[in-house]
């Protein structure tokens, strides 16, 4: 490929709205462009890498025995009504209707469609187990699309769904998928950890997430330095010994930990996403010194964004909360006010009955006015959830009793899940077993964030000059930079010849034949992150050499022109 005929859309300036390094570099290297919030165009340079990630995922899935198919992105509402998720799924589901008024959604996931297909196609245990996958566009109307393709609204996922006559067979395929995921992430050159995850609302029996370790990750993962124990933070907390949790503050008493419905109700109530990372508790404290009775506190165990969002969200709900009676609040959140659950890692927010007080409080300007007797916010209820969990679990018996626990940030790039028979029961997906008896199929599902992986890889592979691609997913593996080629035919010719030779040998080669200054070309190719660079100059040609530099090397070296190909191997 000739760079003079290719869209090299590099940018010098760091885009101001890009918070993390992968987002900045993907924009600067000309890989993606934003169309609207959470919607990105993949430019030719970025698409090459995306396709290489897809290829690795596809090859390993094929090797595992899974069969590729392709389902429609747009799905009829009826199927989602059958599974119950038309009402359950919430705001991430993009709904639409056609000209006849029939309702559809743009698929955020495909359990319903595949279950519908399989209940019609498969009739006998003899056809099982079977595992089907696709690599396809999903849409999730994320509350806060951000970090570029990392948390987009439209993104590419590999999703697979397996069907079984019994749970043992599901176990087998689950293990195969676990190994397949490790093979995929190994080939992608990622530093990752498979961790136990909560099977949560879906109620399946097992679940693992695959996390790429990176400080910009949105999740906390916990792992033992000695044993093989590794879990995401929700799972680790769920199994942490009760004694390891901080005691509730004295003037607040325990109620049950809020269940999923409560958390969802609070999400809707406060317009925040409390469903996954935020645990919410409702408390009612003693009247304070000024006689503010019925002071209601919502304690949100938040992720790291919560501090930014709470002020505006709470300001927005000041009015309704101010008006609400205890009974109304209790009804809204579905649990009893007047007490508090076991508090882990809380980010406390107090909501008074008066909007003015609320605004003051949220801005931190007037905390003294609100005495929660005996509670020191900063000390007893620290804001930093990671530090707090450290205190809770580190040094203590760990969930499996051995080793020191470390907590690191992770980017979820894959998720495997034993679904059990949730969908097959709801949608009546059965086969006949050996005895001719009708049995409901067991199911597993397995997702990989294909487009997210591109960003996650950059988070782990970059320096101050730009991206550093591993060979496996580099848009081009080799760049040949010719110096002053437009004035020096011998340099142009040597460039063409090497380009031809390396291409023949199977490399993806970019020939930077642009009429730019050498410094500009070098900077662009380092920003784009091409792993291997050859420079051809008139001086080198006279000596029979060209210059080689690996993207991670500090020094360049002169090698004989005839050794270029063998030098790469
Ligand atoms: P997250 O916790 O990051 O919101 P999820 O648990 O909702 O992800 P899954 O339903 O498990 O996601 O989907 C499978 C995979 O799809 C995830 O492991 C992730 O890699 C990817 N993915 C999910 N949401 C997005 C998104 N908004 N943008 C890009 N990739 C995503
Ligand atoms: Mg999600
Ligand atoms: Mg997740
Ligand atoms: Mg997940």
XYZ file of C-alpha atoms and ligand atoms in Angstrom:
603
model
C 0.000 0.000 0.000
C 1.275 3.434 -0.915
C 0.833 6.068 1.762
C 0.412 8.726 -0.951
C -2.797 6.904 -2.023
C -4.045 6.090 1.485
C -5.955 8.120 4.067
C -3.317 9.052 6.637
C -5.530 11.214 8.832
C -3.122 11.959 11.665
C -3.541 14.898 14.014
C -0.944 16.730 16.088
C -3.204 18.122 18.762
C -4.682 15.978 21.514
C -8.471 16.233 21.178
C -9.792 17.990 24.249
C -12.831 15.769 24.749
C -10.853 12.514 24.771
C -10.132 11.540 28.385
C -8.109 8.354 28.078
C -5.031 7.622 26.055
C -6.540 5.053 23.680
C -9.321 7.435 22.701
C -6.818 10.244 22.128
C -4.475 8.057 20.099
C -7.225 6.472 18.000
C -8.340 9.956 16.989
C -4.815 11.301 16.502
C -3.652 8.254 14.529
C -6.643 8.605 12.202
C -8.293 5.306 13.151
C -11.741 6.587 14.046
C -13.924 9.666 13.779
C -16.917 10.536 15.899
C -20.289 10.875 14.217
C -22.395 11.457 17.340
C -22.240 10.395 20.987
C -21.120 6.764 21.069
C -21.170 6.433 17.264
C -17.877 6.137 15.396
C -16.727 5.723 11.836
C -13.797 3.356 11.428
C -11.370 4.973 8.987
C -9.347 2.665 6.723
C -6.373 2.607 9.111
C -8.537 1.672 12.106
C -10.631 -0.825 10.191
C -7.536 -2.846 9.292
C -6.836 -3.447 12.965
C -10.491 -4.128 13.774
C -10.617 -6.745 11.013
C -7.455 -8.419 12.325
C -8.972 -8.686 15.797
C -12.100 -10.158 14.217
C -10.014 -12.645 12.278
C -8.271 -13.956 15.386
C -11.584 -14.253 17.232
C -13.152 -16.031 14.248
C -10.255 -18.469 13.803
C -10.285 -19.518 17.449
C -14.074 -19.797 17.570
C -14.017 -21.977 14.453
C -11.283 -24.099 16.013
C -13.480 -24.615 19.092
C -16.174 -26.167 16.914
C -18.587 -23.238 17.085
C -20.532 -22.456 13.892
C -20.716 -18.939 12.510
C -24.055 -17.474 11.508
C -25.389 -13.946 11.184
C -28.614 -12.754 12.762
C -30.439 -9.501 12.016
C -29.469 -6.487 14.111
C -33.119 -5.389 14.249
C -35.346 -7.676 16.331
C -39.129 -7.896 16.743
C -40.566 -6.881 20.122
C -42.640 -10.084 20.355
C -39.582 -12.184 21.111
C -38.529 -9.833 23.871
C -42.031 -9.936 25.292
C -41.790 -13.724 25.378
C -38.587 -13.628 27.397
C -39.896 -10.817 29.583
C -37.087 -8.475 28.666
C -39.144 -5.973 26.644
C -40.111 -4.443 29.975
C -37.116 -5.597 32.052
C -34.225 -4.446 29.908
C -34.463 -0.752 30.649
C -33.047 2.329 28.974
C -30.205 0.676 27.061
C -32.698 -0.927 24.669
C -33.198 1.186 21.555
C -36.820 0.696 20.558
C -38.401 1.662 17.268
C -41.475 0.961 15.231
C -41.999 0.364 11.536
C -44.525 2.072 9.209
C -47.227 -0.353 10.313
C -46.668 0.506 13.953
C -45.006 -2.820 14.776
C -42.398 -2.554 17.484
C -38.743 -3.542 17.142
C -35.470 -3.014 18.919
C -31.919 -2.705 17.707
C -30.301 -5.736 19.314
C -28.103 -5.108 22.354
C -27.656 -8.905 22.537
C -29.231 -11.903 20.796
C -30.481 -14.528 23.286
C -34.068 -14.171 22.120
C -33.314 -14.421 18.410
C -31.045 -17.434 18.727
C -33.434 -19.238 21.093
C -36.264 -18.669 18.643
C -34.140 -20.021 15.809
C -32.947 -23.076 17.677
C -36.345 -24.097 19.061
C -37.505 -24.325 15.465
C -34.414 -25.971 13.993
C -33.249 -28.509 16.577
C -35.514 -31.351 17.656
C -33.319 -34.082 19.098
C -30.577 -34.545 21.690
C -28.553 -36.021 18.823
C -28.072 -32.534 17.391
C -26.621 -31.283 20.680
C -24.419 -29.828 21.956
C -24.301 -26.991 19.441
C -22.643 -23.616 19.674
C -23.435 -20.746 17.278
C -21.665 -17.420 17.014
C -21.731 -14.199 15.061
C -19.561 -11.105 14.794
C -21.923 -8.246 14.498
C -23.027 -4.738 15.353
C -24.839 -4.202 18.640
C -26.554 -1.100 19.924
C -26.843 -0.212 23.596
C -28.106 3.207 24.524
C -25.441 3.608 27.206
C -26.203 6.255 29.788
C -22.709 7.659 29.460
C -21.074 6.667 26.201
C -17.421 7.607 26.595
C -13.814 6.720 25.996
C -14.413 6.408 22.251
C -15.049 2.857 21.084
C -14.398 1.573 24.608
C -17.928 2.409 25.742
C -19.736 3.173 22.542
C -23.440 2.900 21.790
C -22.929 1.088 18.496
C -20.133 -1.467 18.722
C -18.956 -4.812 17.373
C -19.418 -7.889 19.501
C -18.681 -11.531 18.972
C -21.534 -13.313 20.681
C -21.991 -17.063 20.916
C -24.831 -19.182 22.295
C -24.587 -22.868 23.135
C -27.397 -25.404 23.560
C -27.314 -28.602 25.606
C -29.402 -31.533 26.652
C -28.129 -31.309 30.230
C -25.972 -29.276 32.605
C -22.907 -31.535 32.269
C -22.762 -30.857 28.576
C -23.035 -27.113 29.264
C -20.111 -27.441 31.724
C -17.979 -29.014 29.001
C -18.663 -26.310 26.440
C -18.197 -23.624 29.077
C -14.684 -24.982 29.718
C -13.977 -25.089 25.985
C -15.057 -21.449 25.692
C -12.891 -20.491 28.689
C -9.870 -22.042 26.970
C -10.814 -20.495 23.631
C -10.992 -17.036 25.213
C -7.542 -17.514 26.746
C -6.208 -18.545 23.315
C -7.777 -15.439 21.736
C -6.436 -12.992 24.298
C -3.013 -14.681 24.222
C -2.840 -14.275 20.448
C -3.896 -10.648 20.804
C -0.898 -10.113 23.086
C -3.001 -8.717 25.912
C -2.137 -8.784 29.620
C -5.469 -10.053 30.938
C -7.082 -11.978 33.779
C -10.107 -14.268 33.712
C -12.073 -13.500 36.870
C -15.118 -14.977 38.513
C -18.145 -12.790 38.042
C -21.497 -12.658 39.692
C -24.139 -14.428 37.681
C -26.474 -11.845 39.129
C -29.928 -11.150 37.860
C -29.893 -13.815 35.152
C -29.478 -16.421 37.854
C -27.088 -18.662 35.949
C -24.750 -20.907 37.852
C -21.364 -19.632 36.691
C -19.857 -16.662 34.970
C -16.367 -15.396 34.185
C -15.263 -12.049 32.866
C -12.001 -11.484 31.031
C -10.340 -8.243 31.997
C -7.460 -6.443 30.344
C -5.411 -4.841 33.097
C -5.258 -1.076 32.687
C -5.471 1.853 35.068
C -8.168 3.416 32.894
C -10.416 0.357 33.337
C -13.898 0.970 34.684
C -14.013 -2.171 36.833
C -12.108 -3.288 39.898
C -10.845 -6.828 39.929
C -9.440 -8.661 42.911
C -6.890 -11.424 42.693
C -4.639 -13.407 44.945
C -0.906 -13.156 44.379
C -0.422 -16.790 45.421
C -3.466 -18.851 44.638
C -5.384 -18.784 41.388
C -8.214 -16.799 42.960
C -9.481 -13.930 40.839
C -12.881 -12.251 40.855
C -14.481 -8.998 39.968
C -15.191 -6.740 42.899
C -18.895 -7.477 43.118
C -18.237 -11.185 43.332
C -15.400 -10.764 45.837
C -17.597 -8.680 48.100
C -20.462 -11.086 47.851
C -18.332 -13.872 49.292
C -16.195 -11.814 51.689
C -16.676 -13.109 55.237
C -19.274 -11.058 57.054
C -16.827 -10.151 59.812
C -14.554 -8.509 57.258
C -17.089 -5.846 56.447
C -17.017 -2.524 58.228
C -19.592 -2.246 60.943
C -22.512 0.046 60.180
C -22.232 3.453 61.746
C -23.688 3.488 65.225
C -26.732 5.610 64.727
C -27.763 3.741 61.627
C -29.294 0.336 61.833
C -29.283 -2.538 59.422
C -31.817 -3.509 56.852
C -31.449 -6.028 54.093
C -29.015 -5.299 51.292
C -31.167 -3.886 48.529
C -32.216 -6.370 45.920
C -32.066 -5.881 42.176
C -35.539 -4.351 42.014
C -34.699 -1.836 44.668
C -31.536 -0.844 42.903
C -33.396 -0.466 39.645
C -36.092 1.585 41.317
C -33.466 3.892 42.727
C -31.786 4.140 39.341
C -35.031 5.336 37.874
C -35.734 7.565 40.839
C -32.374 9.343 40.765
C -31.684 8.931 37.065
C -28.338 7.320 37.723
C -27.139 3.902 36.734
C -27.266 2.098 40.019
C -27.952 -1.248 38.439
C -24.447 -2.551 38.147
C -21.781 -0.725 40.017
C -23.769 1.245 42.516
C -25.345 -0.312 45.550
C -27.876 1.921 47.115
C -29.188 2.012 50.613
C -31.832 4.136 52.093
C -31.397 5.356 55.624
C -33.218 7.605 57.929
C -31.224 9.201 60.686
C -32.120 10.651 64.041
C -33.454 14.217 63.993
C -30.515 16.599 63.992
C -29.751 19.392 66.440
C -31.842 21.859 64.493
C -34.713 19.477 64.519
C -34.608 18.455 60.881
C -36.738 15.442 61.248
C -36.818 12.557 58.887
C -33.477 13.285 57.338
C -33.126 10.813 54.548
C -29.772 9.616 53.378
C -29.112 7.653 50.272
C -25.835 5.869 50.511
C -24.560 5.052 47.115
C -21.717 2.652 46.810
C -20.435 4.226 43.731
C -17.953 3.794 41.000
C -15.374 6.456 40.408
C -17.688 8.614 38.348
C -20.323 9.043 40.927
C -18.822 12.105 42.489
C -19.018 13.934 39.201
C -22.572 13.007 38.433
C -24.291 13.089 41.750
C -24.525 16.828 42.136
C -26.396 17.360 38.911
C -28.538 14.286 39.305
C -29.496 15.118 42.835
C -30.153 18.706 41.947
C -32.507 17.385 39.302
C -34.509 15.328 41.775
C -34.464 17.862 44.604
C -38.043 18.788 44.023
C -39.682 15.372 43.983
C -37.639 14.186 46.932
C -38.491 17.272 48.870
C -42.128 16.561 48.353
C -41.927 12.860 49.041
C -43.209 11.381 52.239
C -41.434 8.472 53.868
C -44.087 6.162 52.583
C -43.629 7.429 49.038
C -39.881 7.023 49.189
C -40.255 3.583 50.645
C -42.617 2.679 47.866
C -40.260 4.095 45.262
C -37.223 2.194 46.466
C -39.053 -0.843 47.702
C -37.420 -1.120 51.111
C -38.034 0.204 54.547
C -36.598 3.555 55.546
C -35.247 3.942 59.019
C -32.378 1.537 58.831
C -29.280 0.684 56.858
C -27.695 -2.353 55.290
C -24.139 -3.570 55.684
C -22.209 -0.713 54.185
C -19.278 -1.396 51.949
C -17.421 1.346 50.176
C -20.140 3.898 50.364
C -20.208 7.215 48.686
C -22.581 8.993 50.990
C -25.093 11.498 49.846
C -27.533 13.113 52.174
C -30.803 14.360 50.881
C -32.696 16.688 53.102
C -36.330 17.540 52.673
C -35.507 21.048 51.596
C -34.199 21.701 48.126
C -32.063 24.594 49.304
C -30.409 22.502 51.964
C -29.936 19.761 49.456
C -28.134 21.992 47.019
C -25.921 23.309 49.805
C -25.167 19.899 51.016
C -24.357 18.416 47.687
C -22.008 21.261 46.966
C -20.347 20.458 50.260
C -20.885 24.010 51.433
C -23.029 23.398 54.426
C -22.311 20.020 55.866
C -22.203 21.292 59.415
C -25.857 22.084 59.233
C -26.634 18.399 59.053
C -25.549 16.429 62.006
C -25.732 12.771 61.593
C -24.723 12.063 65.128
C -21.561 10.058 65.359
C -20.888 9.858 61.669
C -17.796 11.394 60.251
C -18.178 11.199 56.521
C -14.609 11.292 55.510
C -13.365 8.909 58.162
C -16.142 6.423 58.637
C -17.442 6.374 55.122
C -14.438 7.008 52.908
C -15.111 7.845 49.306
C -12.402 5.699 47.806
C -13.960 2.327 47.259
C -10.749 0.577 46.311
C -8.922 1.647 49.436
C -11.916 0.679 51.451
C -12.153 -2.775 49.985
C -8.464 -3.199 50.645
C -9.215 -2.665 54.316
C -12.085 -5.057 54.101
C -10.378 -7.978 52.469
C -6.640 -7.494 52.386
C -4.563 -9.285 54.945
C -7.671 -11.051 56.166
C -8.791 -14.520 55.196
C -9.494 -14.004 51.428
C -12.304 -15.509 49.761
C -10.430 -18.750 49.175
C -8.285 -18.342 52.243
C -4.851 -17.962 50.711
C -2.437 -15.362 49.445
C -2.456 -11.604 49.493
C -5.224 -9.934 47.586
C -4.395 -7.342 45.019
C -6.920 -4.997 43.508
C -6.377 -3.685 40.012
C -8.398 -1.865 37.399
C -9.654 -3.910 34.487
C -11.378 -3.416 31.131
C -14.021 -6.082 30.523
C -13.248 -7.511 27.085
C -15.063 -10.815 27.379
C -17.782 -12.478 29.388
C -18.872 -16.106 29.484
C -22.038 -17.176 31.170
C -23.979 -20.297 32.027
C -27.521 -19.155 31.331
C -29.113 -22.409 32.404
C -32.688 -22.603 31.186
C -33.858 -19.026 31.693
C -34.491 -18.355 28.014
C -35.284 -21.898 26.973
C -37.996 -22.120 29.632
C -39.462 -18.709 28.888
C -39.468 -19.416 25.163
C -40.204 -23.116 25.334
C -37.066 -24.364 23.599
C -37.067 -28.128 23.983
C -35.672 -31.264 22.368
C -36.413 -34.961 22.764
C -33.876 -36.817 24.911
C -32.649 -40.427 24.526
C -35.855 -41.756 26.021
C -38.067 -39.712 23.764
C -38.901 -37.383 26.625
C -39.211 -33.636 26.082
C -36.451 -31.692 27.883
C -35.813 -27.988 28.125
C -32.384 -27.121 26.760
C -29.546 -25.739 28.884
C -27.861 -22.676 27.405
C -24.590 -20.784 27.663
C -23.662 -17.413 26.190
C -20.243 -16.007 25.415
C -19.433 -12.406 24.440
C -16.303 -10.607 23.310
C -16.070 -6.858 22.800
C -14.274 -6.927 19.451
C -14.162 -3.163 18.936
C -13.406 -2.524 22.628
C -10.346 -4.787 22.322
C -8.746 -2.357 19.857
C -8.884 0.411 22.477
C -7.888 -1.930 25.331
C -4.793 -3.013 23.422
C -3.728 0.611 23.006
C -4.198 1.244 26.729
C -1.516 -1.408 27.284
C 0.716 -0.620 24.319
C 1.699 2.994 23.822
C 4.351 5.562 24.672
C 4.568 9.330 24.399
C 5.023 9.071 20.624
C 1.908 7.027 19.996
C 0.556 3.505 19.636
C 2.808 0.422 19.681
C 0.913 -2.382 17.942
C 1.692 -6.021 18.492
C 2.416 -7.552 15.062
C -0.787 -9.623 15.173
C -3.153 -6.647 14.973
C -1.040 -3.836 13.538
C -2.819 -2.117 10.619
C 0.458 -2.557 8.751
C 3.304 -4.605 10.160
C 6.051 -2.831 8.246
C 6.524 0.674 6.942
C 9.148 1.570 4.371
C 9.996 5.241 4.531
C 11.733 6.579 1.453
C 13.625 9.839 1.836
C 13.459 12.390 -0.975
C 12.170 9.711 -3.330
C 10.586 12.272 -5.650
C 14.029 13.686 -6.351
C 15.984 10.440 -6.205
C 14.734 7.734 -8.580
C 17.078 5.094 -7.144
C 15.484 5.550 -3.701
C 11.984 5.326 -5.165
C 12.930 2.165 -7.032
C 14.516 0.535 -3.986
C 11.393 1.366 -2.001
C 9.117 -0.231 -4.604
C 11.309 -3.288 -4.769
C 11.387 -3.869 -1.028
C 7.648 -3.231 -0.823
C 7.118 -5.928 -3.432
C 9.465 -8.389 -1.742
C 7.933 -8.037 1.731
C 4.382 -8.124 0.383
C 5.193 -11.320 -1.501
C 6.497 -12.776 1.766
C 3.065 -12.154 3.312
C 3.638 -8.943 5.251
C 1.209 -6.022 5.312
C 3.469 -3.254 4.098
C 2.956 0.477 3.870
C 5.325 2.370 1.591
C 5.553 5.927 2.854
C 6.224 7.612 -0.450
C 4.567 10.904 0.547
C 6.313 14.161 -0.314
C 6.709 15.044 3.350
C 9.743 15.908 5.418
C 11.404 12.844 7.015
C 10.511 14.101 10.516
C 6.827 14.294 9.610
C 6.820 10.779 8.165
C 8.627 9.300 11.172
C 6.302 11.020 13.615
C 3.194 9.844 11.732
C 4.345 6.237 11.547
C 5.288 6.198 15.230
C 1.928 7.702 16.128
C 0.127 5.066 14.042
C 2.289 2.493 15.784
C 3.637 0.356 12.941
C 5.936 -2.208 14.601
C 8.766 -2.298 12.025
C 10.318 0.558 10.058
C 12.835 0.557 7.218
C 14.292 3.812 5.956
C 15.757 4.016 2.462
C 18.001 6.957 1.683
C 20.413 7.843 -1.086
C 23.340 7.705 1.331
C 22.317 4.236 2.536
C 21.893 2.944 -0.991
C 25.441 4.023 -1.859
C 26.667 1.916 1.060
C 24.268 -0.944 0.190
C 22.326 -0.540 3.445
C 19.021 0.581 4.819
C 18.080 1.552 8.308
C 15.875 -0.595 10.565
C 14.107 0.411 13.765
C 11.560 -1.564 15.757
C 8.831 0.576 17.292
C 10.012 -0.270 20.811
C 13.735 0.076 20.009
C 15.713 3.055 21.172
C 18.423 2.654 18.521
C 18.311 2.282 14.778
C 20.601 -0.113 12.979
C 22.022 -0.260 9.488
C 21.522 -3.553 7.743
C 22.363 -4.788 4.298
C 19.484 -4.292 1.844
C 19.449 -7.970 0.998
C 18.923 -8.856 4.704
C 15.720 -6.850 5.131
C 13.319 -9.774 4.856
C 15.310 -12.132 7.060
C 15.679 -9.341 9.617
C 11.905 -9.346 10.189
C 11.637 -13.072 10.776
P -19.915 -3.360 30.617
O -19.864 -3.943 32.020
O -18.590 -2.800 30.192
O -21.054 -2.437 30.405
P -21.419 -5.594 29.814
O -21.160 -6.508 30.981
O -22.665 -4.802 29.800
O -20.154 -4.604 29.641
P -21.801 -7.885 28.107
O -23.270 -7.883 28.044
O -21.108 -8.870 28.985
O -21.282 -6.391 28.431
O -21.285 -7.963 26.590
C -20.145 -8.695 26.148
C -18.964 -7.783 25.840
O -19.316 -6.702 24.974
C -18.389 -7.101 27.051
O -17.536 -7.980 27.772
C -17.637 -5.933 26.439
O -16.330 -6.332 26.046
C -18.450 -5.595 25.211
N -19.238 -4.372 25.425
C -20.318 -4.230 26.217
N -20.801 -2.970 26.171
C -19.997 -2.300 25.307
C -19.978 -0.962 24.817
N -20.888 -0.077 25.218
N -19.017 -0.599 23.932
C -18.094 -1.498 23.525
N -18.063 -2.778 23.950
C -18.995 -3.189 24.827
Mg -23.056 -2.820 30.099
Mg -20.010 -5.926 32.748
Mg -20.531 -8.469 30.982
